[in-house]
CSV table of C-alpha atoms and ligand atoms in Angstrom, one decimal:
chain,number,residue,atom,x,y,z
Y,284,UNK,CA,15.1,4.2,14.4
Y,285,UNK,CA,14.3,0.6,13.8
Y,286,UNK,CA,15.3,-0.6,10.3
Y,287,UNK,CA,12.3,-0.3,8.0
Y,288,UNK,CA,11.4,-2.9,5.4
Y,289,UNK,CA,12.2,-1.6,1.9
Y,290,UNK,CA,9.0,0.4,1.8
Y,291,UNK,CA,10.5,3.5,0.1
Y,292,UNK,CA,12.3,3.0,-3.2
Y,293,UNK,CA,12.1,3.7,-6.9
Y,294,UNK,CA,9.0,2.6,-8.8
Y,295,UNK,CA,10.2,-0.6,-10.3
Y,296,UNK,CA,9.3,-2.0,-13.8
Y,297,UNK,CA,7.7,-5.1,-12.3
Y,298,UNK,CA,5.9,-6.1,-9.2
Y,299,UNK,CA,4.0,-9.2,-7.9
Y,300,UNK,CA,1.4,-8.3,-5.2
Y,301,UNK,CA,-0.1,-11.2,-3.3
Y,302,UNK,CA,-2.9,-10.9,-0.7
Y,303,UNK,CA,-3.5,-14.1,1.3
Y,304,UNK,CA,-5.7,-15.2,4.1
Y,305,UNK,CA,-4.3,-17.3,7.0
Y,306,UNK,CA,-6.0,-20.6,7.6
Y,307,UNK,CA,-7.4,-21.3,11.1
Y,308,UNK,CA,-4.5,-23.0,13.0
Y,309,UNK,CA,-1.9,-21.7,10.5
Y,310,UNK,CA,-0.6,-19.0,12.7
Y,311,UNK,CA,2.4,-20.8,14.1
Y,312,UNK,CA,3.5,-21.9,10.6
Y,313,UNK,CA,3.2,-18.3,9.3
Y,314,UNK,CA,5.2,-16.9,12.2
Y,315,UNK,CA,7.9,-19.5,11.7
Y,316,UNK,CA,8.0,-18.8,7.9
Y,317,UNK,CA,8.5,-15.1,8.4
Y,318,UNK,CA,12.0,-15.6,9.8
Y,319,UNK,CA,13.1,-17.3,6.5
Y,320,UNK,CA,11.8,-14.5,4.2
Y,321,UNK,CA,15.1,-12.5,4.3
Y,322,UNK,CA,17.2,-15.5,3.4
Y,323,UNK,CA,14.8,-16.4,0.5
Y,324,UNK,CA,15.0,-12.9,-0.8
Y,325,UNK,CA,18.9,-13.1,-0.7
Y,326,UNK,CA,18.8,-16.5,-2.5
Y,327,UNK,CA,16.7,-15.2,-5.3
Y,328,UNK,CA,18.1,-11.7,-5.6
Y,329,UNK,CA,21.8,-11.8,-4.6
Y,330,UNK,CA,23.0,-13.0,-8.0
Y,331,UNK,CA,21.2,-10.1,-9.8
Y,332,UNK,CA,22.1,-6.9,-7.9
Y,333,UNK,CA,20.9,-4.6,-10.7
Y,334,UNK,CA,17.5,-6.2,-10.5
Y,335,UNK,CA,16.9,-4.6,-7.1
Y,336,UNK,CA,14.6,-7.3,-5.8
Y,337,UNK,CA,12.8,-6.5,-2.6
Y,338,UNK,CA,9.7,-7.7,-0.7
Y,339,UNK,CA,7.6,-5.9,1.9
Y,340,UNK,CA,5.5,-8.1,4.2
Y,341,UNK,CA,2.5,-6.6,5.9
Y,342,UNK,CA,-0.4,-7.8,8.1
Y,343,UNK,CA,-4.1,-7.1,8.3
Y,344,UNK,CA,-5.8,-6.2,11.6
Y,345,UNK,CA,-7.3,-9.6,12.4
Y,346,UNK,CA,-4.1,-11.3,11.4
Y,347,UNK,CA,-2.1,-9.1,13.7
Y,348,UNK,CA,-4.3,-10.2,16.6
Y,349,UNK,CA,-4.0,-13.8,15.7
Y,350,UNK,CA,-0.2,-13.8,15.1
Y,351,UNK,CA,1.4,-11.5,17.6
Y,352,UNK,CA,1.3,-10.7,21.2
Y,353,UNK,CA,2.0,-7.2,22.6
Y,354,UNK,CA,0.7,-3.9,21.5
Y,355,UNK,CA,-0.9,-3.3,18.1
Y,356,UNK,CA,-0.3,-0.4,15.7
Y,357,UNK,CA,-3.0,2.1,16.8
Y,358,UNK,CA,-4.3,2.8,13.2
Y,359,UNK,CA,-4.4,-0.9,12.1
Y,360,UNK,CA,-8.1,-1.8,11.8
Y,361,UNK,CA,-10.1,-3.6,9.1
Y,362,UNK,CA,-10.3,-1.5,5.9
Y,363,UNK,CA,-13.3,0.8,6.1
Y,364,UNK,CA,-15.6,0.2,3.1
Y,365,UNK,CA,-17.1,3.3,1.6
Y,366,UNK,CA,-20.5,3.7,-0.1
Y,367,UNK,CA,-20.7,7.1,-1.9
Y,368,UNK,CA,-23.4,8.7,-4.0
Y,369,UNK,CA,-22.0,7.1,-7.2
Y,370,UNK,CA,-19.1,4.8,-6.3
Y,371,UNK,CA,-18.2,2.2,-3.7
Y,372,UNK,CA,-15.0,1.0,-2.2
Y,373,UNK,CA,-15.4,-2.5,-0.9
Y,374,UNK,CA,-13.4,-4.1,1.9
Y,375,UNK,CA,-12.2,-7.6,0.9
Y,376,UNK,CA,-10.5,-10.4,2.8
Y,377,UNK,CA,-6.7,-10.2,3.4
Y,378,UNK,CA,-4.4,-11.2,6.3
Y,379,UNK,CA,-1.1,-11.0,4.6
Y,380,UNK,CA,0.3,-8.7,1.9
Y,381,UNK,CA,3.4,-9.5,0.0
Y,382,UNK,CA,4.7,-6.6,-2.2
Y,383,UNK,CA,7.5,-8.0,-4.3
Y,384,UNK,CA,9.3,-5.5,-6.5
Y,385,UNK,CA,12.1,-5.7,-9.0
Y,386,UNK,CA,13.4,-4.5,-12.4
Y,387,UNK,CA,13.1,-8.1,-13.4
Y,388,UNK,CA,9.6,-9.7,-13.7
Y,389,UNK,CA,11.0,-13.2,-13.5
Y,390,UNK,CA,12.7,-12.5,-10.2
Y,391,UNK,CA,9.4,-11.1,-8.8
Y,392,UNK,CA,7.7,-14.3,-9.8
Y,393,UNK,CA,10.4,-16.5,-8.4
Y,394,UNK,CA,10.5,-14.8,-5.0
Y,395,UNK,CA,6.7,-14.7,-4.6
Y,396,UNK,CA,6.7,-18.4,-5.5
Y,397,UNK,CA,9.4,-19.2,-2.9
Y,398,UNK,CA,7.6,-17.2,-0.2
Y,399,UNK,CA,4.3,-18.8,-0.8
Y,400,UNK,CA,6.0,-22.2,-0.9
Y,401,UNK,CA,7.5,-21.5,2.5
Y,402,UNK,CA,4.1,-20.5,3.9
Y,403,UNK,CA,2.6,-23.7,2.4
Y,404,UNK,CA,-1.0,-24.7,3.3
Y,405,UNK,CA,-1.0,-22.2,6.2
Y,406,UNK,CA,-2.3,-19.5,3.7
Y,407,UNK,CA,-4.7,-19.2,0.8
Y,408,UNK,CA,-4.0,-16.7,-1.9
Y,409,UNK,CA,-7.1,-14.6,-2.4
Y,410,UNK,CA,-5.6,-12.1,-4.9
Y,411,UNK,CA,-2.5,-12.1,-7.1
Y,412,UNK,CA,-1.5,-9.3,-9.4
Y,413,UNK,CA,1.4,-9.2,-11.8
Y,414,UNK,CA,2.1,-5.5,-12.4
Y,415,UNK,CA,4.3,-4.1,-15.2
Y,416,UNK,CA,5.7,-0.8,-16.3
Y,417,UNK,CA,3.7,0.7,-19.2
Y,418,UNK,CA,5.7,3.1,-21.4
Y,419,UNK,CA,7.2,6.0,-19.3
Y,420,UNK,CA,5.5,5.0,-16.0
Y,421,UNK,CA,2.0,5.5,-17.3
Y,422,UNK,CA,-1.1,3.8,-16.0
Y,423,UNK,CA,-3.5,2.1,-18.5
Y,424,UNK,CA,-5.4,5.4,-18.7
Y,425,UNK,CA,-2.3,6.7,-20.5
Y,426,UNK,CA,-1.2,9.2,-17.7
Y,427,UNK,CA,2.1,9.2,-16.0
Y,428,UNK,CA,1.4,7.9,-12.5
Y,429,UNK,CA,3.5,8.6,-9.4
Y,430,UNK,CA,5.0,12.0,-10.4
Y,431,UNK,CA,3.8,13.9,-7.3
Y,432,UNK,CA,5.3,11.3,-4.9
Y,433,UNK,CA,7.7,12.9,-2.5
Y,434,UNK,CA,11.5,12.3,-2.8
Y,435,UNK,CA,14.4,11.6,-0.5
Y,436,UNK,CA,13.8,12.7,3.1
Y,437,UNK,CA,10.2,13.7,2.2
Y,438,UNK,CA,9.5,10.1,1.0
Y,439,UNK,CA,10.8,8.6,4.3
Y,440,UNK,CA,8.7,11.1,6.3
Y,441,UNK,CA,5.6,10.4,4.3
Y,442,UNK,CA,5.8,6.6,4.4
Y,443,UNK,CA,7.4,5.7,7.7
Y,444,UNK,CA,6.4,6.2,11.3
Y,445,UNK,CA,8.8,8.6,13.0
Y,446,UNK,CA,11.5,7.7,15.5
Y,447,UNK,CA,9.7,8.9,18.6
Y,448,UNK,CA,6.8,6.4,18.1
Y,449,UNK,CA,6.6,2.9,19.6
Y,450,UNK,CA,6.1,1.6,16.0
Y,451,UNK,CA,9.0,3.6,14.6
Y,452,UNK,CA,10.0,2.4,11.1
Y,453,UNK,CA,6.7,0.8,10.4
Y,454,UNK,CA,4.2,1.8,7.7
Y,455,UNK,CA,0.5,1.6,7.0
Y,456,UNK,CA,-0.3,0.2,3.5
Y,457,UNK,CA,-3.6,0.6,1.8
Y,458,UNK,CA,-4.3,-1.4,-1.4
Y,459,UNK,CA,-7.1,-1.4,-3.9
Y,460,UNK,CA,-7.4,-3.2,-7.2
Y,461,UNK,CA,-9.1,-1.1,-9.8
Y,462,UNK,CA,-10.5,-2.1,-13.2
Y,463,UNK,CA,-10.8,0.6,-15.9
Y,464,UNK,CA,-13.6,1.0,-18.4
Y,465,UNK,CA,-11.2,1.7,-21.3
Y,466,UNK,CA,-14.0,1.9,-23.8
Y,467,UNK,CA,-15.7,4.7,-21.9
Y,468,UNK,CA,-12.3,6.4,-21.2
Y,469,UNK,CA,-11.2,6.3,-24.9
Y,470,UNK,CA,-14.6,7.7,-25.9
Y,471,UNK,CA,-13.8,11.0,-24.3
Y,472,UNK,CA,-11.4,13.5,-25.7
Y,473,UNK,CA,-7.8,13.9,-24.4
Y,474,UNK,CA,-8.7,17.4,-23.2
Y,475,UNK,CA,-11.6,15.9,-21.1
Y,476,UNK,CA,-9.3,13.2,-19.8
Y,477,UNK,CA,-6.9,15.8,-18.7
Y,478,UNK,CA,-9.7,17.5,-16.8
Y,479,UNK,CA,-10.5,14.2,-15.1
Y,480,UNK,CA,-6.9,13.8,-13.9
Y,481,UNK,CA,-5.8,17.4,-13.4
Y,482,UNK,CA,-2.6,17.1,-15.4
Y,483,UNK,CA,-1.7,17.2,-19.1
Y,484,UNK,CA,-1.5,13.8,-20.7
Y,485,UNK,CA,1.6,14.0,-23.0
Y,486,UNK,CA,3.7,16.5,-21.0
Y,487,UNK,CA,2.5,15.4,-17.6
Y,488,UNK,CA,2.2,18.9,-16.2
Y,489,UNK,CA,-0.2,19.8,-13.4
Y,490,UNK,CA,-3.0,22.2,-14.3
Y,491,UNK,CA,-3.1,25.6,-12.6
Y,492,UNK,CA,-5.4,25.9,-9.6
Y,493,UNK,CA,-7.7,28.0,-11.8
Y,494,UNK,CA,-7.9,25.5,-14.6
Y,495,UNK,CA,-8.0,22.3,-12.5
Y,496,UNK,CA,-11.6,21.1,-11.9
Y,497,UNK,CA,-12.5,20.6,-8.2
Y,498,UNK,CA,-13.5,17.0,-8.9
Y,499,UNK,CA,-10.3,16.1,-10.8
Y,500,UNK,CA,-8.3,13.3,-9.3
Y,501,UNK,CA,-5.4,15.6,-8.3
Y,502,UNK,CA,-7.6,18.2,-6.7
Y,503,UNK,CA,-9.6,15.7,-4.7
Y,504,UNK,CA,-6.4,14.0,-3.4
Y,505,UNK,CA,-4.6,17.2,-2.3
Y,506,UNK,CA,-4.7,17.0,1.5
Y,507,UNK,CA,-3.5,20.0,3.5
Y,508,UNK,CA,-2.3,19.5,7.0
Y,509,UNK,CA,-2.8,21.7,10.1
Y,510,UNK,CA,0.4,23.5,9.3
Y,511,UNK,CA,-0.9,24.5,5.9
Y,512,UNK,CA,1.5,22.1,4.1
Y,513,UNK,CA,0.4,19.3,1.8
Y,514,UNK,CA,0.4,15.9,3.4
Y,515,UNK,CA,2.0,13.2,1.2
Y,516,UNK,CA,1.7,9.5,0.9
Y,517,UNK,CA,4.0,7.2,-1.2
Y,518,UNK,CA,2.2,5.6,-4.1
Y,519,UNK,CA,3.4,2.5,-6.0
Y,520,UNK,CA,0.6,2.0,-8.4
Y,521,UNK,CA,1.1,-0.7,-11.0
Y,522,UNK,CA,-0.7,-1.3,-14.3
Y,523,UNK,CA,-1.9,-4.9,-14.8
Y,524,UNK,CA,-4.2,-6.6,-17.4
Y,525,UNK,CA,-5.4,-9.7,-19.1
Y,526,UNK,CA,-6.2,-9.5,-22.8
Y,527,UNK,CA,-8.3,-12.7,-22.8
Y,528,UNK,CA,-10.8,-11.3,-20.3
Y,529,UNK,CA,-10.4,-7.7,-21.4
Y,530,UNK,CA,-9.2,-6.6,-17.9
Y,531,UNK,CA,-7.3,-3.4,-17.8
Y,532,UNK,CA,-6.4,-2.1,-14.3
Y,533,UNK,CA,-4.4,-0.2,-11.8
Y,534,UNK,CA,-3.3,-1.8,-8.6
Y,535,UNK,CA,-3.3,1.1,-6.2
Y,536,UNK,CA,-1.0,0.8,-3.2
Y,537,UNK,CA,0.2,3.5,-0.9
Y,538,UNK,CA,2.4,3.5,2.1
Y,539,UNK,CA,1.9,6.2,4.8
Y,540,UNK,CA,3.1,7.1,8.2
Y,541,UNK,CA,-0.6,7.5,9.2
Y,542,UNK,CA,-3.4,5.4,7.7
Y,543,UNK,CA,-5.7,8.4,8.3
Y,544,UNK,CA,-4.1,10.4,5.5
Y,545,UNK,CA,-4.9,7.7,2.8
Y,546,UNK,CA,-8.3,7.2,4.4
Y,547,UNK,CA,-9.0,10.9,4.1
Y,548,UNK,CA,-8.2,10.7,0.4
Y,549,UNK,CA,-10.4,7.7,0.0
Y,550,UNK,CA,-13.3,9.4,1.7
Y,551,UNK,CA,-12.9,12.5,-0.6
Y,552,UNK,CA,-12.7,10.3,-3.7
Y,553,UNK,CA,-15.7,8.1,-2.9
Y,554,UNK,CA,-18.0,10.2,-0.6
Y,555,UNK,CA,-17.2,13.5,-2.3
Y,556,UNK,CA,-16.1,17.0,-1.1
Y,557,UNK,CA,-17.6,20.4,-1.3
Y,558,UNK,CA,-15.9,20.9,-4.7
Y,559,UNK,CA,-16.6,17.4,-5.8
Y,560,UNK,CA,-20.1,16.4,-4.5
Y,561,UNK,CA,-20.3,13.4,-6.8
Y,562,UNK,CA,-16.8,12.2,-5.9
Y,563,UNK,CA,-13.6,11.9,-7.9
Y,564,UNK,CA,-14.2,11.8,-11.6
Y,565,UNK,CA,-11.5,9.1,-12.1
Y,566,UNK,CA,-14.1,6.8,-10.5
Y,567,UNK,CA,-16.4,7.3,-13.4
Y,568,UNK,CA,-13.9,5.2,-15.4
Y,569,UNK,CA,-12.4,3.0,-12.6
Y,570,UNK,CA,-14.1,0.5,-10.3
Y,571,UNK,CA,-12.5,-0.7,-7.0
Y,572,UNK,CA,-12.7,-4.5,-6.7
Y,573,UNK,CA,-10.7,-5.0,-3.5
Y,574,UNK,CA,-9.7,-3.0,-0.5
Y,575,UNK,CA,-7.3,-3.7,2.4
Y,576,UNK,CA,-5.4,-2.0,5.1
Y,577,UNK,CA,-2.1,-3.6,6.3
Y,578,UNK,CA,0.8,-2.7,8.6
Y,579,UNK,CA,4.4,-3.3,7.5
Y,580,UNK,CA,6.5,-3.6,10.7
Y,581,UNK,CA,10.2,-3.0,10.8
Y,582,UNK,CA,12.7,-5.7,9.9
Y,583,UNK,CA,13.6,-6.6,13.5
Y,584,UNK,CA,9.9,-7.3,14.2
Y,585,UNK,CA,9.7,-9.8,11.3
Y,586,UNK,CA,12.9,-11.5,12.4
Y,587,UNK,CA,11.7,-12.1,15.9
Y,588,UNK,CA,8.0,-11.4,16.3
Y,589,UNK,CA,6.3,-11.4,19.7
Y,590,UNK,CA,4.4,-14.6,20.4
Y,591,UNK,CA,0.7,-14.4,21.3
Y,592,UNK,CA,-0.2,-15.3,24.8
Y,593,UNK,CA,3.0,-14.0,26.2
Y,594,UNK,CA,2.7,-10.5,27.7
Y,595,UNK,CA,5.1,-7.9,26.4
Y,596,UNK,CA,6.1,-7.2,30.0
Y,597,UNK,CA,7.4,-10.8,30.3
Y,598,UNK,CA,9.1,-10.7,26.9
Y,599,UNK,CA,10.9,-7.4,27.2
Y,600,UNK,CA,13.0,-5.5,29.6
Y,601,UNK,CA,11.0,-2.3,29.8
Y,602,UNK,CA,13.1,0.6,28.8
Y,603,UNK,CA,13.4,3.7,30.9
Y,604,UNK,CA,11.6,5.8,28.2
Y,605,UNK,CA,8.6,3.4,28.2
Y,606,UNK,CA,5.6,5.4,29.2
Y,607,UNK,CA,2.0,4.3,29.7
Y,608,UNK,CA,0.0,5.1,26.5
Y,609,UNK,CA,-3.5,3.7,27.2
Y,610,UNK,CA,-5.5,2.2,29.9
Y,611,UNK,CA,-5.7,-1.7,30.1
Y,612,UNK,CA,-9.4,-1.5,29.5
Y,613,UNK,CA,-8.7,-1.0,25.8
Y,614,UNK,CA,-6.6,-4.1,25.6
Y,615,UNK,CA,-3.3,-2.2,25.5
Y,616,UNK,CA,-0.5,-3.6,27.6
Y,617,UNK,CA,0.5,-0.1,28.8
Y,618,UNK,CA,3.9,-0.4,27.1
Y,619,UNK,CA,4.9,2.9,25.6
Y,620,UNK,CA,7.9,1.6,23.7
Y,621,UNK,CA,8.2,-1.4,21.5
Y,622,UNK,CA,11.9,-0.7,21.0
Y,623,UNK,CA,12.9,-3.4,23.4
Y,624,UNK,CA,11.0,-6.0,21.6
Y,625,UNK,CA,12.6,-5.0,18.3
Y,626,UNK,CA,16.2,-5.0,19.5
H,840,HEM,C1,-2.1,11.5,-8.4
H,840,HEM,C2,-3.7,7.8,-11.1
H,840,HEM,C3,-6.0,6.0,-7.3
H,840,HEM,C4,-4.0,9.4,-4.5
H,840,HEM,C5,-2.4,10.7,-9.5
H,840,HEM,C6,-2.0,10.9,-10.9
H,840,HEM,C7,-2.4,9.9,-11.6
H,840,HEM,C8,-3.1,9.0,-10.7
H,840,HEM,C9,-2.2,9.7,-13.1
H,840,HEM,C10,-1.2,12.2,-11.3
H,840,HEM,C11,0.2,12.0,-11.4
H,840,HEM,C12,0.9,11.7,-10.0
H,840,HEM,O1,1.2,12.6,-9.3
H,840,HEM,O2,1.0,10.5,-9.8
H,840,HEM,C13,-4.5,7.0,-10.3
H,840,HEM,C14,-5.2,5.8,-10.8
H,840,HEM,C15,-5.9,5.4,-9.7
H,840,HEM,C16,-5.5,6.2,-8.5
H,840,HEM,C17,-5.2,5.3,-12.2
H,840,HEM,C18,-6.8,4.2,-9.6
H,840,HEM,C19,-7.8,4.0,-10.5
H,840,HEM,C20,-5.7,6.8,-6.2
H,840,HEM,C21,-6.2,6.6,-4.8
H,840,HEM,C22,-5.6,7.5,-4.1
H,840,HEM,C23,-4.7,8.3,-4.9
H,840,HEM,C24,-7.1,5.5,-4.4
H,840,HEM,C25,-5.7,7.8,-2.6
H,840,HEM,C26,-6.4,7.1,-1.7
H,840,HEM,C27,-3.3,10.2,-5.3
H,840,HEM,C28,-2.5,11.4,-4.9
H,840,HEM,C29,-2.0,12.0,-6.0
H,840,HEM,C30,-2.4,11.2,-7.1
H,840,HEM,C31,-2.3,11.8,-3.4
H,840,HEM,C32,-1.1,13.2,-6.0
H,840,HEM,C33,-1.9,14.5,-6.0
H,840,HEM,C34,-1.0,15.7,-6.0
H,840,HEM,O3,-0.6,16.1,-7.1
H,840,HEM,O4,-0.8,16.3,-5.0
H,840,HEM,N1,-3.1,9.5,-9.4
H,840,HEM,N2,-4.7,7.2,-9.0
H,840,HEM,N3,-4.8,7.8,-6.2
H,840,HEM,N4,-3.2,10.1,-6.7
H,840,HEM,FE1,-4.0,8.7,-7.8
């Protein structure tokens, strides 16, 4: 399989998440800058190996069209906004996502700074979040956040596109910045909060199916696949806040082998389900301010991205296992395997 970006890893104690738009005409500068990202990461992180500095770079749908030639990840489209009976999930601008993680907040800041410096005026930052670890991996609602993430092989399967796919090693990322109404949250009892989430607050133990309300966050987000097994995503939520403005939030971010899984969860949360007709109760205390869908291609793609205007057929020797996947009428180049472009 192509080498994935460092999508799957431990939940770090710090992260800087940057969403930027690409200026008209800035496409060449962005493509050239991408090739230097790995070196910049080494420059900032090599001297502090225990800090586990990493960065994932991902692209929005329009940006993909503007930056790269060749086929496009089939599930990469603009984030679908949702307008439910009580809560809305807006789609907000974003061409480029930088997810910088480390045990050391200073290194996150430095690397994000260097990357943006390298991108220069080609991009405009539209959102910047500095996330931190809060107690024992709790969100600002006070609940441990991330426990049900899969581990090991399961984490790779949940987050990364499998080897038989043209986009093997890539990952779909959905991000949303939420603000919590802490006054309203703290006005309800701990027992009530536990029924909103579906786990106990102190011990972090999931409620039994009988005890767990159908509109609790955990119940709403349990997706069962055709094989009867739960379908997982890899979540890397980070708390953030600003005391001056009284902002207390969770930056939701999830990597998935299929964007449809996370999108199904979002529809359940915002539009509701049979067991939760008014949607996920966590939304009574949390408002989504942003929403974006991005694709994080494998490392080789970033090092040598296909140029726009050059057909994939001209760029690549087509491999024997390349098979037509779609008709040209949909804009596809009929190349079944991207492997050649990534090698
Ligand atoms: C579980 C918090 C948004 C998907 C959880 C848990 C907490 C939590 C505390 C239980 C512990 C755990 O397993 O992590 C939050 C907060 C959010 C948020 C504070 C934003 C306000 C979302 C969104 C999605 C999502 C937008 C999906 C689109 C999940 C899933 C689980 C989960 C899949 C695991 C369910 C299971 O146990 O099988 N979340 N979450 N969360 N959340 Fe969220």
